Coordinates of C-alpha atoms in Angstrom, one line a residue:
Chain M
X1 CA -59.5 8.2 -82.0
X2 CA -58.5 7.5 -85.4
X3 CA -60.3 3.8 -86.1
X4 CA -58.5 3.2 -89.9
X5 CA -55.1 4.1 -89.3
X6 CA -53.8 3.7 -92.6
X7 CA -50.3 2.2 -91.0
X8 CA -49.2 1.5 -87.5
X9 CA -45.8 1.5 -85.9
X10 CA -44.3 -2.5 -85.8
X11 CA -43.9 -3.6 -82.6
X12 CA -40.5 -5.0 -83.3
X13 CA -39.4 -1.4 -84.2
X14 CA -40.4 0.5 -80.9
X15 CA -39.3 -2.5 -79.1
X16 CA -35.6 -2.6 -80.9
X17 CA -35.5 1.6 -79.9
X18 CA -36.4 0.9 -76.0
X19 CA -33.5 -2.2 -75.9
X20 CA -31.2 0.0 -77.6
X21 CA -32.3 3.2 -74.8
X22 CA -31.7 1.0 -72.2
X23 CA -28.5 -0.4 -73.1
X24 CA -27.5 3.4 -73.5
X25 CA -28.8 4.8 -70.5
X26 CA -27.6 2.2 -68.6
X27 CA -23.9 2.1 -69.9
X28 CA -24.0 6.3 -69.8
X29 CA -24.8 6.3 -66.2
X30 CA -22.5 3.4 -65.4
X31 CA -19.8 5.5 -66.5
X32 CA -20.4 8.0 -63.8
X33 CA -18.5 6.2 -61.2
X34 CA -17.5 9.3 -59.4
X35 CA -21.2 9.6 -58.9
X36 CA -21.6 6.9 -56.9
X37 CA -24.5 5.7 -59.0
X38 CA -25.0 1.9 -58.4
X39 CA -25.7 -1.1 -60.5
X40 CA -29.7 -0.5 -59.9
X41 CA -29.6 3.2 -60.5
X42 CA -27.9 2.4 -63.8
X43 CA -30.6 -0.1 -64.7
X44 CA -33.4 2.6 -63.7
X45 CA -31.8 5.3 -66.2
X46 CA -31.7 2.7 -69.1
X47 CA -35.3 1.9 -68.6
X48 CA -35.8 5.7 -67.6
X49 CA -34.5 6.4 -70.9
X50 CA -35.8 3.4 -73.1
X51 CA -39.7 4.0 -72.2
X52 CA -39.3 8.0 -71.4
X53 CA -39.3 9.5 -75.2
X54 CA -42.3 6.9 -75.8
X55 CA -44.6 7.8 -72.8
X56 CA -44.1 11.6 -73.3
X57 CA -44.7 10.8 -77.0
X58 CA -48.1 9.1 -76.5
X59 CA -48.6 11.8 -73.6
X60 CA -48.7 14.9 -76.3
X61 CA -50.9 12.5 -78.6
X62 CA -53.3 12.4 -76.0
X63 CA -52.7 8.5 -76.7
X64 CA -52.6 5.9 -73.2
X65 CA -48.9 5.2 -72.9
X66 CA -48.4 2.0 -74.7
X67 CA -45.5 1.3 -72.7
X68 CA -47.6 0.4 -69.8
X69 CA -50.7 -0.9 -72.0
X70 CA -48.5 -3.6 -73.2
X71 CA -46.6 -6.3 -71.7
X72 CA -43.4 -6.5 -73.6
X73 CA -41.8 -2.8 -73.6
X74 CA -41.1 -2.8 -69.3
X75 CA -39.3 -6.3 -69.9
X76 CA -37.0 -5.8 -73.0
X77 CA -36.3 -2.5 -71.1
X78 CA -35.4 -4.0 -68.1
X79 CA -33.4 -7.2 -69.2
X80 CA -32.1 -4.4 -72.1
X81 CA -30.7 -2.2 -68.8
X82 CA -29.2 -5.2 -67.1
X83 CA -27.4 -6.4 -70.3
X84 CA -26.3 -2.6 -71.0
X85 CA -24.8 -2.2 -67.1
X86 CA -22.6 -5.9 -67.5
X87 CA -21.1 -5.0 -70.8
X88 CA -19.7 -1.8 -69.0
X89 CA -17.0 -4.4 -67.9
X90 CA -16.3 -5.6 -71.2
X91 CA -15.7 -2.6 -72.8
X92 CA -12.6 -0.5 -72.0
X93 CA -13.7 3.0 -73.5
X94 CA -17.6 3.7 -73.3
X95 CA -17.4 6.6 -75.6
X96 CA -16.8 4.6 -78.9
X97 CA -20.3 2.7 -78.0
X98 CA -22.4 5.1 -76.2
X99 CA -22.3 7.8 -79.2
X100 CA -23.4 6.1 -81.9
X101 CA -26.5 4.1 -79.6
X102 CA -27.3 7.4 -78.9
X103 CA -27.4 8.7 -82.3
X104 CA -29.7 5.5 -83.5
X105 CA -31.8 5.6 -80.4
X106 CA -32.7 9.8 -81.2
X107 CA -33.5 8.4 -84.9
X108 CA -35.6 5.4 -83.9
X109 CA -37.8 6.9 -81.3
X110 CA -38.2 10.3 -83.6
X111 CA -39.4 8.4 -86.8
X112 CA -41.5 6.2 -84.3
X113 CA -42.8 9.4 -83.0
X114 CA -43.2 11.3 -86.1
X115 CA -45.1 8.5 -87.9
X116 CA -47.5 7.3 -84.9
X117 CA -48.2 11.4 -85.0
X118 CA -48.8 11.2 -88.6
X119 CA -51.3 7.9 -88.3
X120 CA -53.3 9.9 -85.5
X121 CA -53.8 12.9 -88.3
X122 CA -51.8 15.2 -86.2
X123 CA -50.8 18.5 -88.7
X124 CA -47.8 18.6 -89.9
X125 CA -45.9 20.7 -88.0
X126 CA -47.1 19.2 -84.4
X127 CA -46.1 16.0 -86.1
X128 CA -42.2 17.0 -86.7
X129 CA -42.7 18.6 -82.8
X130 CA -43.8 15.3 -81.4
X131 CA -41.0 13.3 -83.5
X132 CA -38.6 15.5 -82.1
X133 CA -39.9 15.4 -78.6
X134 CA -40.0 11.9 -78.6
X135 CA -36.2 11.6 -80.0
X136 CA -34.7 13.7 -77.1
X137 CA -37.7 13.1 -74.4
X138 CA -35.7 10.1 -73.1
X139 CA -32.1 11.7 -73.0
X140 CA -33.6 14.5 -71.0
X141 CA -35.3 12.2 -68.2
X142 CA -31.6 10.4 -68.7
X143 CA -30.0 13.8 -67.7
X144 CA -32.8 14.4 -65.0
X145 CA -32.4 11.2 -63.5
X146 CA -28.3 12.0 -63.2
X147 CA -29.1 15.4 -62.0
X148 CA -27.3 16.7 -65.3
X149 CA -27.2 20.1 -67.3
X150 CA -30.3 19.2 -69.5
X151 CA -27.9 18.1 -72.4
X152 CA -30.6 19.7 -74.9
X153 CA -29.8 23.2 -74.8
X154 CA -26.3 22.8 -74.5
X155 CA -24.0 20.7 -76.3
X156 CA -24.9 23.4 -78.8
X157 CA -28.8 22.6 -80.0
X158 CA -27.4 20.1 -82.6
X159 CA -29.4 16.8 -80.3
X160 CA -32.6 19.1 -81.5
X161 CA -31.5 19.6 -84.7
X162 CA -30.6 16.0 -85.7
X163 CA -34.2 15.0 -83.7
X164 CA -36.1 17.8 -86.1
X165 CA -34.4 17.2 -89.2
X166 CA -35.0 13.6 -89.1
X167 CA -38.4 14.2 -88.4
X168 CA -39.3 17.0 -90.9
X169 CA -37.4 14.6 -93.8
X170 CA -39.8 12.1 -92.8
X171 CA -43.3 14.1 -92.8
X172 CA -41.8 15.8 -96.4
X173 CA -41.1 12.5 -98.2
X174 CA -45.0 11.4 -96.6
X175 CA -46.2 14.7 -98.4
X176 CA -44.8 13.4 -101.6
X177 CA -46.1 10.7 -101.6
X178 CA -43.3 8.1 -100.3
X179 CA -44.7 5.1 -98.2
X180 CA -44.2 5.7 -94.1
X181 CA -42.0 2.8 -93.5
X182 CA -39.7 4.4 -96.6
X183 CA -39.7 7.5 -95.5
X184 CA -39.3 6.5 -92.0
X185 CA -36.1 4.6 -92.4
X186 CA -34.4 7.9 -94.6
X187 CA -35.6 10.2 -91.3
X188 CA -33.5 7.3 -89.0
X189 CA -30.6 7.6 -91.2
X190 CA -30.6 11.7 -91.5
X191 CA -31.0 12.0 -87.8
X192 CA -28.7 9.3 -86.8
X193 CA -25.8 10.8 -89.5
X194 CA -26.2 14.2 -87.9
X195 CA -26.1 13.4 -84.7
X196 CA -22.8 11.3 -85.6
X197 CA -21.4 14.3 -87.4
X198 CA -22.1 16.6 -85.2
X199 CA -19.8 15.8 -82.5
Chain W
X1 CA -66.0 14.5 -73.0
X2 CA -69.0 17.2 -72.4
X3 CA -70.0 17.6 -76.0
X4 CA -72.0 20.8 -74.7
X5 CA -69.5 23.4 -73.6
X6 CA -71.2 26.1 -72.1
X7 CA -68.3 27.9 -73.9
X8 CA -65.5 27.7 -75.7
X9 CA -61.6 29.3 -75.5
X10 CA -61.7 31.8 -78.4
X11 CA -58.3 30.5 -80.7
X12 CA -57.4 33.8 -80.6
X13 CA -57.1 34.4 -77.2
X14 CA -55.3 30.9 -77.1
X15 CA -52.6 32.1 -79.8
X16 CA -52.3 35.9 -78.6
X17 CA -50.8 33.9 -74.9
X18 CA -48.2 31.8 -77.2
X19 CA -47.1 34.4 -79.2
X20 CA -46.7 36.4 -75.7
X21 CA -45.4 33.4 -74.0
X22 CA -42.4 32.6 -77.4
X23 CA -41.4 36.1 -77.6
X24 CA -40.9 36.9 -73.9
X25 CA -39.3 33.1 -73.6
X26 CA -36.8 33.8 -76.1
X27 CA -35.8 37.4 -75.2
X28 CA -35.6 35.7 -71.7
X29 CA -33.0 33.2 -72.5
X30 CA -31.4 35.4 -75.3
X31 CA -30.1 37.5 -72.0
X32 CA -28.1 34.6 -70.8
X33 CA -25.4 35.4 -73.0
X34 CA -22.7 34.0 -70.0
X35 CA -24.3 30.7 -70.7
X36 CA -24.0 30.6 -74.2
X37 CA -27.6 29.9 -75.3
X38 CA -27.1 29.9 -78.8
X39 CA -29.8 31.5 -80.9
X40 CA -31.7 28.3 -81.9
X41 CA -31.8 27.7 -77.9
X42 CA -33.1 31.1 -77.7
X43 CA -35.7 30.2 -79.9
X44 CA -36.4 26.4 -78.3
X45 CA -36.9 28.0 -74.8
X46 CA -39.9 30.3 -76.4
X47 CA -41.0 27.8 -77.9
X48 CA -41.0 25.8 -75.0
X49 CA -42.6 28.4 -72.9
X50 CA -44.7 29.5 -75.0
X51 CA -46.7 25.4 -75.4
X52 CA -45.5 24.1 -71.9
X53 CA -48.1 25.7 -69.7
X54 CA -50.6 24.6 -72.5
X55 CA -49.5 21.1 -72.6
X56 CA -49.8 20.8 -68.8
X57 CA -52.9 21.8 -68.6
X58 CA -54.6 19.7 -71.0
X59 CA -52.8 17.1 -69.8
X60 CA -54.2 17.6 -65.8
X61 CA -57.9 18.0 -67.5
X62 CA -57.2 14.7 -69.3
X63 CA -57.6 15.9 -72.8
X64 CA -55.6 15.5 -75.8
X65 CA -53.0 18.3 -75.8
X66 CA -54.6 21.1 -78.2
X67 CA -51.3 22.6 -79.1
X68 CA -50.4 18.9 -81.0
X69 CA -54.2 18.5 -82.2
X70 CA -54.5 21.7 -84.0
X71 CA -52.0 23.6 -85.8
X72 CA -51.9 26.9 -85.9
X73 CA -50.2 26.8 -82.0
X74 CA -46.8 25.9 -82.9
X75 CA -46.2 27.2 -86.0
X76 CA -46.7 30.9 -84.4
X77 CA -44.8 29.8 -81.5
X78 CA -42.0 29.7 -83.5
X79 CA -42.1 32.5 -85.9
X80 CA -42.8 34.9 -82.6
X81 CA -39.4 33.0 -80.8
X82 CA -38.2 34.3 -83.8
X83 CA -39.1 37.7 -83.3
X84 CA -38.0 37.4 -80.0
X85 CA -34.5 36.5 -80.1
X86 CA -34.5 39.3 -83.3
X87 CA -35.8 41.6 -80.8
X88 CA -33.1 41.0 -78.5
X89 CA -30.5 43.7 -81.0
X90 CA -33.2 46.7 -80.8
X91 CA -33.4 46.5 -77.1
X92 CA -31.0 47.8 -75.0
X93 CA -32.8 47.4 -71.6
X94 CA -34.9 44.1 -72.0
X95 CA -36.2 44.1 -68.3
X96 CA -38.3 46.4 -69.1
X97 CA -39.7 44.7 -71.9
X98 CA -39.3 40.9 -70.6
X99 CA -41.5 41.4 -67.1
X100 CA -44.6 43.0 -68.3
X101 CA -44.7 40.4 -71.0
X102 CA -43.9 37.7 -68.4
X103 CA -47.2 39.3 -66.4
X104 CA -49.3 39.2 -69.1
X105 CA -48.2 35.6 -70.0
X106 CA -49.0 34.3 -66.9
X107 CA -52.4 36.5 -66.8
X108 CA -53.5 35.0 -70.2
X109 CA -52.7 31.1 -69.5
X110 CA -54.2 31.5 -66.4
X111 CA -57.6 32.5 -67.1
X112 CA -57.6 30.8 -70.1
X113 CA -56.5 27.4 -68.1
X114 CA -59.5 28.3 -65.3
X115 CA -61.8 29.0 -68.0
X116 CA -61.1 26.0 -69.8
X117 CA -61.5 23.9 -67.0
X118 CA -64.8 25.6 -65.8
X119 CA -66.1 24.5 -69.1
X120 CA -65.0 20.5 -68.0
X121 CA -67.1 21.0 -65.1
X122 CA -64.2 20.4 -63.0
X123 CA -65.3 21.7 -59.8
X124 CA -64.0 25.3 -57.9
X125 CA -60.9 24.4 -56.4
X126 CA -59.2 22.6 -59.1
X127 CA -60.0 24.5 -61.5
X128 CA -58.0 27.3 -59.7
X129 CA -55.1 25.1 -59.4
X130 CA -55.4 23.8 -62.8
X131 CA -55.3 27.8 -64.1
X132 CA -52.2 29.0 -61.6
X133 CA -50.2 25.7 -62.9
X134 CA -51.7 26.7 -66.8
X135 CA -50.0 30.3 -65.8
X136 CA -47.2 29.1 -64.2
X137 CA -46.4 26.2 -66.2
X138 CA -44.3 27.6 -69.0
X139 CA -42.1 29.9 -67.0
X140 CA -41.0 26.5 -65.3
X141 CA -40.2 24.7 -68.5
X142 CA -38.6 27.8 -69.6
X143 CA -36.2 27.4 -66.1
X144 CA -35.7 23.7 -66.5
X145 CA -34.4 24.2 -70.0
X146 CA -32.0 27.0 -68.6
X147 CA -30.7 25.2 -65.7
X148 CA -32.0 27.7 -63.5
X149 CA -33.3 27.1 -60.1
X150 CA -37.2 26.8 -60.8
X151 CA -38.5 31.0 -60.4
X152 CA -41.9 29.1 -58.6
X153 CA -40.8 29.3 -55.1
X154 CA -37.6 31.2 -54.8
X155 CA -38.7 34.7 -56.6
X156 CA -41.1 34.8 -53.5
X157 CA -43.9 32.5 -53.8
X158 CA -45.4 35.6 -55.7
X159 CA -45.7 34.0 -59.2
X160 CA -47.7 31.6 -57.9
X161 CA -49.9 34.0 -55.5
X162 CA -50.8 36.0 -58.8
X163 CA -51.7 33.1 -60.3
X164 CA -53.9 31.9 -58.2
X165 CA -55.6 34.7 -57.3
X166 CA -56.6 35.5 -61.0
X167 CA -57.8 32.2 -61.3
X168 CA -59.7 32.0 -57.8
X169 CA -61.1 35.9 -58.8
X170 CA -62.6 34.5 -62.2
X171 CA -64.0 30.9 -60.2
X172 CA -65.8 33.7 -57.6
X173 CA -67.1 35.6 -60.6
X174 CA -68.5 33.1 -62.7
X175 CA -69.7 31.7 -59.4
X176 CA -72.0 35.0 -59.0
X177 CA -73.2 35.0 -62.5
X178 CA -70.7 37.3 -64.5
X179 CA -70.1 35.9 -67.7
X180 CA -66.7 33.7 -68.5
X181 CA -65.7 36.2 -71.0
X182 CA -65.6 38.9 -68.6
X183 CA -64.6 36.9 -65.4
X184 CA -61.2 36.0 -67.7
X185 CA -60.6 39.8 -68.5
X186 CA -60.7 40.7 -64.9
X187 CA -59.0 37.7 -64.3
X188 CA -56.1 38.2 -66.7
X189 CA -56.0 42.0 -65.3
X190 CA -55.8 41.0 -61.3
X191 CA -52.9 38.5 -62.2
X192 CA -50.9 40.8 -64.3
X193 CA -51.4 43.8 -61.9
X194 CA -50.4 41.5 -58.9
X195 CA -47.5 40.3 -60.3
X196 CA -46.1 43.5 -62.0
X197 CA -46.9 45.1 -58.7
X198 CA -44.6 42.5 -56.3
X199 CA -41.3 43.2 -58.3
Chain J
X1 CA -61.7 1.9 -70.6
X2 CA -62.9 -0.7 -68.6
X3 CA -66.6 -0.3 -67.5
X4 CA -66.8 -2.9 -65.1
X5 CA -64.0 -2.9 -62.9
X6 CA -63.3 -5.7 -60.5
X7 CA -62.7 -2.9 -57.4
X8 CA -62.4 0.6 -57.5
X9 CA -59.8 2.4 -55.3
X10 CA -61.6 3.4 -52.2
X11 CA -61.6 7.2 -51.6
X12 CA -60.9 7.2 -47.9
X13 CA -57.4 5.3 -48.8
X14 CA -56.7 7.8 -51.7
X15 CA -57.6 10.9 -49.2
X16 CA -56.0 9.4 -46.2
X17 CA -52.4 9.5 -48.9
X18 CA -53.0 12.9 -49.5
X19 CA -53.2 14.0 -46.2
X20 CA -49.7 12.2 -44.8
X21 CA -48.2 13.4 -48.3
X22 CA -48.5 16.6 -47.6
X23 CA -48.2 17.4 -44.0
X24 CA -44.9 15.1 -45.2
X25 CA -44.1 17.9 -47.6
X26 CA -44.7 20.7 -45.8
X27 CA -42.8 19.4 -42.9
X28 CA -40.1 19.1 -45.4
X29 CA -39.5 21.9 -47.0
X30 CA -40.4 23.6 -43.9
X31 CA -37.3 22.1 -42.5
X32 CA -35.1 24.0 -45.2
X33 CA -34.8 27.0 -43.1
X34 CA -31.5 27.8 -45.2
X35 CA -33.4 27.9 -48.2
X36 CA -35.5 30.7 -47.1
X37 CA -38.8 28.8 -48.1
X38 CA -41.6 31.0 -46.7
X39 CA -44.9 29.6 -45.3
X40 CA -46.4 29.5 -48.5
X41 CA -43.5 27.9 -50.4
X42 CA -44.1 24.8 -48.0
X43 CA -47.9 24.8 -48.5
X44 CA -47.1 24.6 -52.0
X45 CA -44.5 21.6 -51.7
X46 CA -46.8 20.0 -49.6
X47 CA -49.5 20.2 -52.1
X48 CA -47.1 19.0 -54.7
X49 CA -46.1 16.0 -52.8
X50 CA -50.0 15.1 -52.2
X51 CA -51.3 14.6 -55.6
X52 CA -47.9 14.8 -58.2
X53 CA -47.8 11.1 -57.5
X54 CA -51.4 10.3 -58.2
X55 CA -51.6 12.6 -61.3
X56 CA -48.6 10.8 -62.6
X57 CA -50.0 8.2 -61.8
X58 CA -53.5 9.0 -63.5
X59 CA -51.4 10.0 -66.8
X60 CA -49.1 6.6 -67.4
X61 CA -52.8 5.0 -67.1
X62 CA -54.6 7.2 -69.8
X63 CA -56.7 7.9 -67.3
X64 CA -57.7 12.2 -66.7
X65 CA -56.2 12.9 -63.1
X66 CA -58.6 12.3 -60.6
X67 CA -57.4 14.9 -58.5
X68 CA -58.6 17.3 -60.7
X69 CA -61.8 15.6 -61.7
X70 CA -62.6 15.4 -58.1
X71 CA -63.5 17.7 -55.5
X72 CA -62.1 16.8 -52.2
X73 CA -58.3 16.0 -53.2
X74 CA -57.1 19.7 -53.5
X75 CA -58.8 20.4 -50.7
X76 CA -57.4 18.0 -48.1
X77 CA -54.0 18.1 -49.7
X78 CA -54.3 22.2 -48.7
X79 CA -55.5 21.6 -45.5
X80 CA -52.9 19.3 -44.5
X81 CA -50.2 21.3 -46.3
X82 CA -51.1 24.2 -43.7
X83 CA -51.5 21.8 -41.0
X84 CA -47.5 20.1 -41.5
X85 CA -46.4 23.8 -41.5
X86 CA -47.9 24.4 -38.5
X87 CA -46.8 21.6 -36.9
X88 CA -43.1 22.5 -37.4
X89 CA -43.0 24.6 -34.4
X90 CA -44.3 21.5 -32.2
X91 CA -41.7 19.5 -33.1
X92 CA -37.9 20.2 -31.8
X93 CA -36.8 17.3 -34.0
X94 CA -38.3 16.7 -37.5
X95 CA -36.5 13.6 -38.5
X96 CA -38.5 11.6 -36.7
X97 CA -41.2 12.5 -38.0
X98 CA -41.0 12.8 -41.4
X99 CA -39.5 9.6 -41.9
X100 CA -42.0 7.3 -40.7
X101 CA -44.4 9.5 -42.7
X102 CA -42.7 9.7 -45.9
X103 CA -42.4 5.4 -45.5
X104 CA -45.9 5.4 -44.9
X105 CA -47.0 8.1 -47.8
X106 CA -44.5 5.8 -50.3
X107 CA -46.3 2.7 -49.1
X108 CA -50.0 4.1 -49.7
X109 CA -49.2 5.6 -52.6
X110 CA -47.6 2.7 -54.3
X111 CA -50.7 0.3 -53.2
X112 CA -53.1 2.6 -54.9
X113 CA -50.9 3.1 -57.9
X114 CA -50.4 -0.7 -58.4
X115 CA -53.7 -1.6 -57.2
X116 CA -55.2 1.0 -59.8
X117 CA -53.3 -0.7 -62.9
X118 CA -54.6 -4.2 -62.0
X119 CA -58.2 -2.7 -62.0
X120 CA -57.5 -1.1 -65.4
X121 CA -56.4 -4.6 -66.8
X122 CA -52.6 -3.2 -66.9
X123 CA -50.6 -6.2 -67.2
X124 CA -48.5 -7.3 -64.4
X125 CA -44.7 -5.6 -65.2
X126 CA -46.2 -2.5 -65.8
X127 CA -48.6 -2.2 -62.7
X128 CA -45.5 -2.7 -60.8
X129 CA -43.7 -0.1 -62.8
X130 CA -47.0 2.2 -62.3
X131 CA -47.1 1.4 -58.5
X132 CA -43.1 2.2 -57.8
X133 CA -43.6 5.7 -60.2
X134 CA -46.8 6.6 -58.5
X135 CA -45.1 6.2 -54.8
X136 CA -42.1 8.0 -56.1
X137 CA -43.5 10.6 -58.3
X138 CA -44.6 12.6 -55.4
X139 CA -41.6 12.9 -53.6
X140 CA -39.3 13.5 -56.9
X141 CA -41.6 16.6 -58.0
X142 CA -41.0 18.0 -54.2
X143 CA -37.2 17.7 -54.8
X144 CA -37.4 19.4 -58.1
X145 CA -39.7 21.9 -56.6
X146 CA -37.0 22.7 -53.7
X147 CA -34.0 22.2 -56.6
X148 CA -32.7 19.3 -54.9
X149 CA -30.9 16.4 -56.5
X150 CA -34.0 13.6 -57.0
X151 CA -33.3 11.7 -54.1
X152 CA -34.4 8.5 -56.1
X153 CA -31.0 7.7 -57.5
X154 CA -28.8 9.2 -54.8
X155 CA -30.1 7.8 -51.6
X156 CA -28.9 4.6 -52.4
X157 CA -31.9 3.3 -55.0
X158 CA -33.5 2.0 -51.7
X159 CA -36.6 4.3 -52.4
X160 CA -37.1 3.1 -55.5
X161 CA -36.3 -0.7 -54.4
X162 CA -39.0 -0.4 -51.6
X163 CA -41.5 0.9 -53.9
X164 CA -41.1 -1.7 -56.8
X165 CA -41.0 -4.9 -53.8
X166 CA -44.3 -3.3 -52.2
X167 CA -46.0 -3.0 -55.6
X168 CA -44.6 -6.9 -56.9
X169 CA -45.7 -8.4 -53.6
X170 CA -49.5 -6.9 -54.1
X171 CA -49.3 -8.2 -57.9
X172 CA -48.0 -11.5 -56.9
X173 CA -50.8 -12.2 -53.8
X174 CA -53.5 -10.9 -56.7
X175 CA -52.2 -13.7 -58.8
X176 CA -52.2 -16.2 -56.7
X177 CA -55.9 -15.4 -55.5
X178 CA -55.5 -12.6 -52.5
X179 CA -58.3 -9.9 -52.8
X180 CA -56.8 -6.9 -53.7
X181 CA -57.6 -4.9 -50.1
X182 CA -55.6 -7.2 -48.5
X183 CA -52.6 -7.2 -50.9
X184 CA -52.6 -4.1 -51.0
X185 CA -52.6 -4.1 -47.0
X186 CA -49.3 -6.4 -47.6
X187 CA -47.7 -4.1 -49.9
X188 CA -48.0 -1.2 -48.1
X189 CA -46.6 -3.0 -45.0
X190 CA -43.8 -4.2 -47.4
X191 CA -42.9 -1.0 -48.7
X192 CA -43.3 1.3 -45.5
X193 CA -41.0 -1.7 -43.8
X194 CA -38.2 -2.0 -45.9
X195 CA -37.9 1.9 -46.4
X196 CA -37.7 2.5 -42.6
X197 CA -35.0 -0.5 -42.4
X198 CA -33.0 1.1 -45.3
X199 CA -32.1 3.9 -43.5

């Protein structure tokens, strides 16, 4: 649509957010041994959750999912999954790992979100609503996937919160006049810190 | 794609059904108070219902989401999720209130849904199920969000039936030469009767 | 996007899918008699079935769904809906029936799919990620639909393991010079093989 977007997202950014989704998702549902989920269904929640905020994202931007447009997102995601399932062996207590990936993974895809929204003159209220969407999108297909409680709505709203905050920081500081990849590393670190503190 | 519409959705028409759509979605989920949906879930699940049906639609009609694009939609979607959930004190029945709202809901998104994608040129028959999953399409957000088992086919398939028959009753009308504006009224009317009358 | 593709899907293939989907859906849900899924509850899972993995499909592609877009995909997916409800009261024993069709229905869909990226110049790991989602997607919207645990991660990840080798065998003959109606031939014979041998 757009032909002079004034910034676009790095590629080294989305594709650091998708390894780190996958090694989450796959290490989260690893941990559900009494579920009988196996070594593949791990790896297909990590890549369910490392590409799922990102399609639904480009989905609401009326955008072609760049996830399947490019090469390189399906393969980090993948080999990202694989890695994230063997380390379950290494680590003795999952909980001290999975928290804080998922806390940088929400802040990553939402200022990804948020900004590509911005780029694509989206308003700005959509704009924090996509960021947000984006954040969480992957977590939910996560809990989906597991046949979960949608974890959105109930571990109090705080996931939707931290997704929102993040993303409204980020379109404010852009309003006054900071730079996008400025204001998109402060919305990373508000979301990421509330997520952390809200547990 | 057609730069010619024979017509286009009035935006009022379009934010009159989210407005209906947020406050009925968060009075809805305000009543679960054994579940412990907060009040900024409250307000998510109007918000949710109030856009989702929207969303989907667009999406089947392969356009950009209108919702994100412009942006008036979500910022009344959430001050009337607002209202909603403040609603929720002055009411002591809310059934009363909650299913003629859900009727009309469903009434609006669907004729604006078949309308919108008579004006595609998408042909008869999907444009009627395009409308029934416009109408339908936010209650079934609403019940993924709560956990609930998805209203579509267990209420009866009577949601659904008074979906489609608005849409297919505005299809046979433009088909004869009535005008869209009126085939949606008597649309919107033969949905919300059916499904008010089926309780 | 691309204006001169290298094939087009034929629509005889794509119709022939929608046909086996849903008389596979219908059969289905049909077959939860506790459930109390009326007649039209079954048509509707049957449609479901029929074109939720080609509009998925359509969407991961950027591409508007073609089921809506055309004319004779609703259509045949209602016919045959009603047609696999009827049928349940021909058949003592539904197992062995909707097995062989849901292997075929998973086979065809994920040939199409997969053949579909390739023709869109998708890149080889995605097309086989689009293939495997588009023979899945189908039957993960009719467990949803009937509030089932998605059968993806639960049945052993053989569904999803016969989808992804049917789609990677059609890339891998296109790359090494195959025509595309003949790997996709192999890949549907691939997938419908290995998912009637997993059981």
């Amino acid at each position: 649509m757009t032909q002079s977007l004034p910034f676009t997202i790095p590629l080294a950014a989305e594709l650091a957010a998708v390894a780190l989704g996958a090694v989450q998702g796959a290490l989260f549902a690893g941990a559900f041994t009494e579920r009988r989920i196996d070594a593949l269904g791990a790896v297909l929640v990590g890549v369910g959750l490392a590409l799922g905020g990102s399609v639904l994202r480009d989905l609401l931007l009326g955008e072609a999912p760049v996830v399947i447009r490019g090469q390189w997102y399906v393969l980090v995601a993948v080999v990202a999954a694989f890695l994230g399932m063997s380390l379950q062996r290494l680590f003795a207590r999952l909980d001290r790992i999975i928290l804080p990936l998922d806390a940088l993974t929400i802040g990553l895809f939402g200022a990804i979100g948020t900004s590509k929204a911005l780029s694509l003159e989206v308003p700005a209220v959509p704009a924090v609503v996509v960021g947000a969407i984006a954040a969480v999108g992957g977590s939910m297909l996560r809990d989906l996937m597991l046949n979960l409680p949608v974890a959105l709505l109930h571990v109090g709203s705080l996931y939707a919160v931290a997704a929102a905050a993040g993303a409204a920081f980020l379109v404010s500081l852009v309003a006054v006049g900071v730079t996008v990849p400025d204001a998109a590393i402060a919305g990373v670190a508000l979301t990421t810190a509330t997520r952390l503190l809200a547990v």
